[in-house]
Short mmCIF file of C-alpha atoms and ligand atoms in Angstrom, two decimals:
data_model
loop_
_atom_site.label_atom_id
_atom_site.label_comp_id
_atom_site.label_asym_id
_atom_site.label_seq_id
_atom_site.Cartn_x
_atom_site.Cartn_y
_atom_site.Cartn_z
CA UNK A 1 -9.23 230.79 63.83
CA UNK A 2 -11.19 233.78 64.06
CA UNK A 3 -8.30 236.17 62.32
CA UNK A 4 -9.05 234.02 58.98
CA UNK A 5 -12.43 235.19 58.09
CA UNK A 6 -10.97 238.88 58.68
CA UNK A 7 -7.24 239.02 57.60
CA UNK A 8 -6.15 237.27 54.25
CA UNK A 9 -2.77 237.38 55.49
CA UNK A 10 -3.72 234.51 58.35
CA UNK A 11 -2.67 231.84 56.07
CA UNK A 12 1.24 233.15 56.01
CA UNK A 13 1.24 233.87 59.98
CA UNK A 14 4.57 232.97 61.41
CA UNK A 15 4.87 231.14 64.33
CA UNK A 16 6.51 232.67 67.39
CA UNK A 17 9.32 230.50 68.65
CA UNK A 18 10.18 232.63 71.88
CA UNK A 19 7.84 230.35 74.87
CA UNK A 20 9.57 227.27 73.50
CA UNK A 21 13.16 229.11 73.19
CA UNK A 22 12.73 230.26 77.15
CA UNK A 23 11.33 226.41 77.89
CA UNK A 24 14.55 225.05 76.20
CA UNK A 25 17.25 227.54 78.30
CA UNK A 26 15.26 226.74 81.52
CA UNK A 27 15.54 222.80 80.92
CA UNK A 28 19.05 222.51 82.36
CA UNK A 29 19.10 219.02 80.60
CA UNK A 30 19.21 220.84 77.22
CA UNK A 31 22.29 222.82 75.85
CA UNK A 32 20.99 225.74 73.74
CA UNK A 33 23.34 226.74 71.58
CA UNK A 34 22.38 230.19 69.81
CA UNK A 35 23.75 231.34 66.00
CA UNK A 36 23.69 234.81 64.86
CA UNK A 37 22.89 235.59 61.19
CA UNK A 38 25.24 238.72 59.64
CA UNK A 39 22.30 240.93 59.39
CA UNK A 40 20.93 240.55 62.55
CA UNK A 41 23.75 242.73 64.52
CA UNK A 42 23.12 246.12 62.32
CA UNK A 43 19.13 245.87 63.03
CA UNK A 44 18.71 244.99 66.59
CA UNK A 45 19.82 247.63 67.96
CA UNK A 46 17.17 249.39 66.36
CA UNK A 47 14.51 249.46 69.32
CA UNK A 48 17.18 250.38 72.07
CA UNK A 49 18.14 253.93 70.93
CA UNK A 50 21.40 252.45 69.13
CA UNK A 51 22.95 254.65 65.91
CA UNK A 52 21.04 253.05 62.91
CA UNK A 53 23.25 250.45 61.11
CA UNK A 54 25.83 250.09 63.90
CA UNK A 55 27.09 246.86 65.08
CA UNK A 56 25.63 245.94 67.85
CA UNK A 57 26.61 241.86 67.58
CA UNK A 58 28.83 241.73 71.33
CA UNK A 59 25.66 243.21 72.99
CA UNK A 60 23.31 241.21 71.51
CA UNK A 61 25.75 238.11 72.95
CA UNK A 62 26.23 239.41 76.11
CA UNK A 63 22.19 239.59 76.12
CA UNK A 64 22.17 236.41 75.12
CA UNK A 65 24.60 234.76 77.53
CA UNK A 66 22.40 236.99 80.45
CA UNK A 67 19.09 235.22 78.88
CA UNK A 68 20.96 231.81 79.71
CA UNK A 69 22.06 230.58 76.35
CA UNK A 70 25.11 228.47 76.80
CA UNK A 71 26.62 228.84 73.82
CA UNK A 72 26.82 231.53 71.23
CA UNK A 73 28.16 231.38 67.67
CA UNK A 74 28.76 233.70 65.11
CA UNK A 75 27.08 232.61 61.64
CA UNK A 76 29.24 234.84 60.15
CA UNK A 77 32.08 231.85 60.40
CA UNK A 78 29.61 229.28 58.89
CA UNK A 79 29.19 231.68 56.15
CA UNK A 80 33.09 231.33 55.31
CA UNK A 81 32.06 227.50 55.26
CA UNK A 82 29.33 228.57 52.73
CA UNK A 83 31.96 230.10 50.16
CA UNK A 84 35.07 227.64 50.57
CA UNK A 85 32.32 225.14 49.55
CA UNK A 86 30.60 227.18 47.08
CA UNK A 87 33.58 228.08 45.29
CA UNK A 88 34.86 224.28 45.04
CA UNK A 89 31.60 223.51 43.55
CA UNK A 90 31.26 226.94 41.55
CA UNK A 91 35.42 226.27 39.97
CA UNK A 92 34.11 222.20 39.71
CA UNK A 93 31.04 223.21 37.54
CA UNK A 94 33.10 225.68 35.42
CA UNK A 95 35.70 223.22 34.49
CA UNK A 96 33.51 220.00 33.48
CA UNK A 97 31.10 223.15 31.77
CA UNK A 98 28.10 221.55 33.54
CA UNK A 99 24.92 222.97 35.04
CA UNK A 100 25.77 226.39 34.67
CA UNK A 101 24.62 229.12 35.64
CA UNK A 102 25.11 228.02 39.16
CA UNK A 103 22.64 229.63 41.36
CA UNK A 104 23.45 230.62 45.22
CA UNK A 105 21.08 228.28 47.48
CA UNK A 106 21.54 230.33 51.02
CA UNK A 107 18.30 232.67 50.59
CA UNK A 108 15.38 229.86 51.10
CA UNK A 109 12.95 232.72 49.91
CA UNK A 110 14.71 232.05 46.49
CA UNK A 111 15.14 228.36 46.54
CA UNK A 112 11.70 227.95 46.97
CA UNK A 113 10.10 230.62 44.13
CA UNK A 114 12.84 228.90 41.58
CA UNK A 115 11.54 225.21 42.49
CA UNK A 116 8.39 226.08 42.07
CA UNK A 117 8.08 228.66 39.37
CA UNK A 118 11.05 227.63 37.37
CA UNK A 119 11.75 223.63 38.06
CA UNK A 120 13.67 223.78 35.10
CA UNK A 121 16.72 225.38 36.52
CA UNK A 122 16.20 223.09 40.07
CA UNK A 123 19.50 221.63 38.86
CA UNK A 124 21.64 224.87 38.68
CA UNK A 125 20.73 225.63 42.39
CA UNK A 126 23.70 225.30 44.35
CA UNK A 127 24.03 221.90 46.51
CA UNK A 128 25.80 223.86 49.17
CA UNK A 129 23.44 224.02 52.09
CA UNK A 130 23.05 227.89 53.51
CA UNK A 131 25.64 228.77 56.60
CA UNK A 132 22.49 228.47 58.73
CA UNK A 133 22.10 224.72 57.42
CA UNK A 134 25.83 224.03 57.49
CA UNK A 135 26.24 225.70 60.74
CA UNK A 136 23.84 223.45 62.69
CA UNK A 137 24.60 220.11 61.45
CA UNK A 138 28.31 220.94 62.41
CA UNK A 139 26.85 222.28 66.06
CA UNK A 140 25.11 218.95 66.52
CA UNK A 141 27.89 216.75 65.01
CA UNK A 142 30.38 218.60 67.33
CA UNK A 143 28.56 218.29 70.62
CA UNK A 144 27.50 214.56 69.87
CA UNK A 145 29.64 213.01 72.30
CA UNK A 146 29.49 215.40 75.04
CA UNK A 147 25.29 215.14 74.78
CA UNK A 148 25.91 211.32 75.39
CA UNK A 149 28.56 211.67 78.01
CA UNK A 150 27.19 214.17 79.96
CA UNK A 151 22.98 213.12 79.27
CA UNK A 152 21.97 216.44 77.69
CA UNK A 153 20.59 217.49 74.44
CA UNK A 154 21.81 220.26 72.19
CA UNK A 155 19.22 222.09 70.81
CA UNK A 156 20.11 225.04 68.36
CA UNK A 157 18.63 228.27 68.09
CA UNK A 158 19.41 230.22 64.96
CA UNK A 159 19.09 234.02 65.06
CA UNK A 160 17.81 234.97 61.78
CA UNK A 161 16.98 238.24 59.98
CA UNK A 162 14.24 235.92 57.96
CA UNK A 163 11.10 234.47 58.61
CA UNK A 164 11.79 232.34 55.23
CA UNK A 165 14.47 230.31 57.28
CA UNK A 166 11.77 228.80 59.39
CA UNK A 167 10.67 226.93 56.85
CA UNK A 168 14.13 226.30 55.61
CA UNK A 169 15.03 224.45 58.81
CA UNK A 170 12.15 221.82 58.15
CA UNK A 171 13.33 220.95 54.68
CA UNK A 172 14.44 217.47 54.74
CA UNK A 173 16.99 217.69 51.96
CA UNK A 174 18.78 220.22 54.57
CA UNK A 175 18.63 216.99 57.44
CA UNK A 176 21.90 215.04 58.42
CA UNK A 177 20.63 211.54 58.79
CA UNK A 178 17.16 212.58 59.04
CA UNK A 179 17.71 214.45 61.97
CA UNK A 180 16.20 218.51 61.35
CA UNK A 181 19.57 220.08 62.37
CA UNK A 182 18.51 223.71 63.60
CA UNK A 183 15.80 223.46 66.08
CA UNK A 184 14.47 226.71 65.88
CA UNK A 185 14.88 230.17 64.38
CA UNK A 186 14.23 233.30 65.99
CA UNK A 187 13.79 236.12 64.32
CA UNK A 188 15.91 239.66 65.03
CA UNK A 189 11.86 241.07 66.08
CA UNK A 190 11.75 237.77 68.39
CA UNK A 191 14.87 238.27 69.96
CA UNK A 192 14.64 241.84 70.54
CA UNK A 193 11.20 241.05 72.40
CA UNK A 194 13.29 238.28 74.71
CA UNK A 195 15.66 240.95 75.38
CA UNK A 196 12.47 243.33 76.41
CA UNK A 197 11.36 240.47 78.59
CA UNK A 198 14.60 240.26 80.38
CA UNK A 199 14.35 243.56 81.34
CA UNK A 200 18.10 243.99 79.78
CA UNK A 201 18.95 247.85 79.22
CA UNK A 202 20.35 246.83 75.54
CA UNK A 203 22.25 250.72 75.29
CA UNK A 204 24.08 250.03 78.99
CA UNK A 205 25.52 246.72 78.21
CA UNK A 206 28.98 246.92 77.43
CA UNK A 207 28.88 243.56 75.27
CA UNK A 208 31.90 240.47 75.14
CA UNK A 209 32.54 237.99 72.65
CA UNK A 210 31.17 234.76 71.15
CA UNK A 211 32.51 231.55 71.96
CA UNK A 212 35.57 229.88 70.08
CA UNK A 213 36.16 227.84 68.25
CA UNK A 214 33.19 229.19 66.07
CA UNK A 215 33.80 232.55 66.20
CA UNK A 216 36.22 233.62 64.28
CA UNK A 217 35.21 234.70 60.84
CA UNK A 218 36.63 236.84 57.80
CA UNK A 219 34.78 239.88 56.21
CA UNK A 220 34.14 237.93 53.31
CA UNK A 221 31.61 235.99 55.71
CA UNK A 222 30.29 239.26 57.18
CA UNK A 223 28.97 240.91 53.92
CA UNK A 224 26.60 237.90 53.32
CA UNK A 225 24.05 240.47 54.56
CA UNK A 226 23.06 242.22 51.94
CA UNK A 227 22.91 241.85 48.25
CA UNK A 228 26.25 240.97 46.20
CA UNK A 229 27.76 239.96 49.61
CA UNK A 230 28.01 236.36 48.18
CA UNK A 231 29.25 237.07 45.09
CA UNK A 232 32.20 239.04 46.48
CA UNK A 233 33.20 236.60 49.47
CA UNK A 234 33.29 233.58 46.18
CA UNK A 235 35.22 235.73 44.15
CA UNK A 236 38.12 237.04 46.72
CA UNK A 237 38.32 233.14 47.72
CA UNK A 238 39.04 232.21 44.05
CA UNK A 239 41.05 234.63 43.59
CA UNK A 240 45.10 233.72 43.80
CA UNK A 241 46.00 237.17 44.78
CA UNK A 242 44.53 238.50 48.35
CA UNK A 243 46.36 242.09 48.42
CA UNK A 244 44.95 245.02 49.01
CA UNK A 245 44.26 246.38 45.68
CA UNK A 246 43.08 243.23 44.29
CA UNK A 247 40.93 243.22 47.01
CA UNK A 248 39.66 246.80 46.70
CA UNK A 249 39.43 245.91 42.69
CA UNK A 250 36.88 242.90 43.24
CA UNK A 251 34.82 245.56 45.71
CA UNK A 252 34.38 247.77 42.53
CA UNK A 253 33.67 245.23 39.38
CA UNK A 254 29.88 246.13 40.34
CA UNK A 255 29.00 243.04 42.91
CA UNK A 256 27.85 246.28 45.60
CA UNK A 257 24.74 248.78 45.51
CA UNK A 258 21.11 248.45 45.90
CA UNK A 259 20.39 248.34 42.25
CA UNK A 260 17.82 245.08 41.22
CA UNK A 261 20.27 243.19 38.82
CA UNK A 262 23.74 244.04 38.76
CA UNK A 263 25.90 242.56 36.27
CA UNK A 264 30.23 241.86 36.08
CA UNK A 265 32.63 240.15 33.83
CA UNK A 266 35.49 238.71 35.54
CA UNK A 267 38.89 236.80 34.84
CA UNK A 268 38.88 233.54 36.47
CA UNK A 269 42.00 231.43 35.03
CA UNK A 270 42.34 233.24 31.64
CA UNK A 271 38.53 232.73 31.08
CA UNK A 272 35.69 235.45 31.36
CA UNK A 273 33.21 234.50 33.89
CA UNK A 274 29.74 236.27 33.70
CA UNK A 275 28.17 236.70 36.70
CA UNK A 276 24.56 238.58 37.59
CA UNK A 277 23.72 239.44 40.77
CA UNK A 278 19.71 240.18 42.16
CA UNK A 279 17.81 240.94 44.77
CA UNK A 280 14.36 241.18 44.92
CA UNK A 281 12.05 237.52 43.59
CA UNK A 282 10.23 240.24 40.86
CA UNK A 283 14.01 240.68 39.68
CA UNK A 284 14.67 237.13 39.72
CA UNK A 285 11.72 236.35 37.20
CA UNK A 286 13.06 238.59 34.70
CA UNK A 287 16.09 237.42 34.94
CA UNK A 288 15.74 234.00 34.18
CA UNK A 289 12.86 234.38 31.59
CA UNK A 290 15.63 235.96 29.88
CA UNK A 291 18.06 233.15 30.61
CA UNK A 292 15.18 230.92 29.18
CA UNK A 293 14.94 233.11 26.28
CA UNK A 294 18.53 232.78 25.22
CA UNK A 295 18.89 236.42 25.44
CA UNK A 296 21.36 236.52 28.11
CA UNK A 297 24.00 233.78 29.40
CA UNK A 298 25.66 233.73 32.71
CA UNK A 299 27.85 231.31 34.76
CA UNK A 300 27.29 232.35 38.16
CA UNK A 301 23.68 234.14 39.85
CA UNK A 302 23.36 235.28 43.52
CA UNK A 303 20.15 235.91 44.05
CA UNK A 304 18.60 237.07 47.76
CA UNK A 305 14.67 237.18 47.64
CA UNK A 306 14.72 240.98 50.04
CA UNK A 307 15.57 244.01 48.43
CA UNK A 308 19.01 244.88 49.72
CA UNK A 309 19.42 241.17 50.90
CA UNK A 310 18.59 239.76 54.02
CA UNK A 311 19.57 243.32 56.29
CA UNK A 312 16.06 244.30 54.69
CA UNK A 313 14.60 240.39 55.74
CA UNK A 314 11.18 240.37 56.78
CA UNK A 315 12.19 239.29 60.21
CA UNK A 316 14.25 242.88 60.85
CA UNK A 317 12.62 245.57 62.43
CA UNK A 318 10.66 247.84 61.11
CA UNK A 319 9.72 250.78 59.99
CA UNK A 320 13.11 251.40 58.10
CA UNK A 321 13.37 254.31 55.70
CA UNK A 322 16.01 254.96 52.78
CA UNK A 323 18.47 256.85 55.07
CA UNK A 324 18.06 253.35 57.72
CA UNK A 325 18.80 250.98 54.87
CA UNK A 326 21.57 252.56 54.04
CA UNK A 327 22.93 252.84 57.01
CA UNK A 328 22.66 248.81 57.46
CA UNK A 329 24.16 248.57 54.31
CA UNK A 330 27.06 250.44 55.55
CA UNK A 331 27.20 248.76 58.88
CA UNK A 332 27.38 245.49 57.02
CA UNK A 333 30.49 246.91 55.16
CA UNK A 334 31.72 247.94 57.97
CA UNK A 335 31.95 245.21 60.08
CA UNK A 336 34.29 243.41 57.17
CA UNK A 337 36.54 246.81 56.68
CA UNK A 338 37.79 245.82 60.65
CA UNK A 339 37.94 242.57 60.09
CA UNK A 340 41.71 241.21 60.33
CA UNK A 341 40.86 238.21 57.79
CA UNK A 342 38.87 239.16 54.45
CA UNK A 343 38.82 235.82 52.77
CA UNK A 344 36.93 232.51 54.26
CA UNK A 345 40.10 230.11 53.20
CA UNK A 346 42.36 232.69 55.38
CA UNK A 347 40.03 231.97 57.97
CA UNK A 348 42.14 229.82 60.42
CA UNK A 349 39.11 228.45 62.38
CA UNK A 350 37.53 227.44 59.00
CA UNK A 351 41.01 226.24 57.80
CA UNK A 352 41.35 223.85 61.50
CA UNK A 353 38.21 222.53 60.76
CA UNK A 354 38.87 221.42 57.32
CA UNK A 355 41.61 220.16 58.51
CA UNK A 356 40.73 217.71 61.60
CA UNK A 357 37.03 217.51 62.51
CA UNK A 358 35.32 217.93 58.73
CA UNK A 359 37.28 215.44 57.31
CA UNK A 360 35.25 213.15 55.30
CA UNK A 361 32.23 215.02 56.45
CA UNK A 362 32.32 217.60 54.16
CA UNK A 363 29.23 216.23 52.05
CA UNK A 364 27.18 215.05 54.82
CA UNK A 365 27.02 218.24 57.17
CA UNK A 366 27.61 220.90 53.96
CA UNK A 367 25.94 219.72 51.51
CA UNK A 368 21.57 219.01 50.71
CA UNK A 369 21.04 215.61 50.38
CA UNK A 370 19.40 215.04 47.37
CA UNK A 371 17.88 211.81 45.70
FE1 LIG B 1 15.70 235.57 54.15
FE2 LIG B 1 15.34 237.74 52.68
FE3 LIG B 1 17.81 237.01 53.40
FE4 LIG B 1 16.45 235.59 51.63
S1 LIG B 1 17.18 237.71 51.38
S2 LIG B 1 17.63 234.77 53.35
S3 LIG B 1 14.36 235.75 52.39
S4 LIG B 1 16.18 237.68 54.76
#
């Protein structure tokens, strides 16, 4: 339109998602069904006078619920679905000594720059969808017979620190029998304009809960916010010994801190696994022209395309300063220091669902489907 000729940014405008997001809660023939990201709860409080950093995740779904969503779901759990399957595939690739380094696939921003800029490696991204990806196709598989019972259609609404995950949603290797899974993203900036537009008073709420059985989830899914997050929620889950030290030992082998590549050795099984961990896409280009260069080996690579991870995504609100992203850093910590469970297999909601409802579905709903 007329912004094109003026503003070179035009061709990267996001689309708003917040008229069709009201139109969808108001059609009572639709279920909406809301997710909300990890990083999301220590940013949107940002615009309602609320302490930087702090967790403001049972306001935001008592907002919610008030806007007329009828469900609400804590990503945080489908990030514990994230690492017991990461970690299967992570140990799997390890053992047969095949395709490493294996590279996270939950930060779209990522999967995209390596598939186009470095094709080669296309192979060592991880199959494992993200927990937005996994999340939805288990929302829509779960409410399949209830939408044909009862005439209705789930739609699902993810709440998402990212604008990158808009684009993730319409990927067709993250479809479950060609059906696009998550219907539409919202970003934390979106949401926090919905919650304007209700007229809630975000500070005066008092906040409640999201809705079982998806909303349990350990701190190991929690710390998927920011960078290293990953990386430390795989290695507590493959690790045989949960205690409190060992626990508190994995938190210092350098996964945490802002810096642009981080680097660990650890002991998986008697053998020394060498992991990197980046944030930042400039990072991730240096990174694997070294890789490419021989000059540095590694079998396992998070890498999250925002600087700091996704509590720094470009759907968060801005502006944020130094002292404001480290205080979402510190919220994200925070939120798995009181968390009763730390590791996704200790997870009983995760464990349940293993157990009964994913069986034999594990590939389908978790995994991209790729030719
Ligand atoms: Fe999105 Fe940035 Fe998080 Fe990647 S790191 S998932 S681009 S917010």
């Amino acid at each position: 339109g007329q912004c094109a000729a003026v503003c070179p940014t035009a061709a990267i405008s996001i689309r708003s998602n917040v008229s069709v997001v009201w139109d969808a809660i108001e059609d009572k023939n639709i279920r909406v069904v809301a997710q909300v990201a990890p990083a999301v709860r220590i940013a949107v409080g940002d615009h309602f006078q609320i302490p930087k950093g702090e967790n403001s995740f049972a306001k935001l779904v008592e907002a919610l619920r008030i806007m007329g969503f009828d469900q609400i779901y804590d990503t945080n759990f489908a990030a514990d679905l994230t690492v017991m399957e990461e970690s299967a595939e992570f140990a799997a690739r390890l053992e047969k000594g095949e395709k490493l380094p294996l590279f996270t696939s939950c930060c779209p921003g990522w999967v995209k720059y390596c598939e186009n800029k470095y094709p080669e490696f296309a192979e060592n991204i991880s199959t494992c969808r993200s927990p937005q990806g996994m999340f939805s196709a288990v929302i829509k598989e779960y409410y399949k017979e209830s939408d044909e019972k009862e005439g209705k259609k789930t739609v699902v609404v993810s709440i998402m620190p990212c604008t990158a995950k808009k684009g993730e949603i319409l990927r067709k290797d993250n479809f479950t029998d060609g059906r696009q899974d998550t219907d539409y993203v919202l970003t934390t900036t979106e949401v926090i304009r919905m919650i304007k537009q209700m007229g809630i008073q975000f500070d005066k709420i008092s906040g409640e809960s999201a809705d079982m059985p998806f909303a349990l989830a350990s701190g190991g899914g929690a710390i998927f916010g920011t960078t290293g997050g990953v990386t430390e929620a795989v290695l507590r889950r493959l690790s045989p010994n949960k205690d409190y030290q060992t626990l508190r030992d994995i938190s210092f082998t350098g996964v945490r801190g802002e810096e642009g590549i981080k680097e660990t050795v650890v002991d998986y099984q008697g053998r020394e696994v060498k992991i990197a961990v980046v944030n930042g896409l400039a990072n991730a280009g240096k990174l694997l022209d070294r890789i490419k260069a021989g000059e540095v080996t590694y079998d396992f690579v998070e890498v999250m395309a925002c600087k700091r991870g996704c509590i720094m995504g470009g759907g968060q609100p801005g502006p944020a300063g130094p002292r404001t992203k480290q205080r979402r850093m510190e919220g994200i910590y925070k939120v798995d220091k009181s968390s009763n469970i730390k590791s996704s297999d200790e997870n009983p909601a995760v464990v349940a669902l293993y157990q009964d409802f994913l069986k034999g579905k594990e590939h389908r709903l978790l995994h991209r489907n790729l030719k």
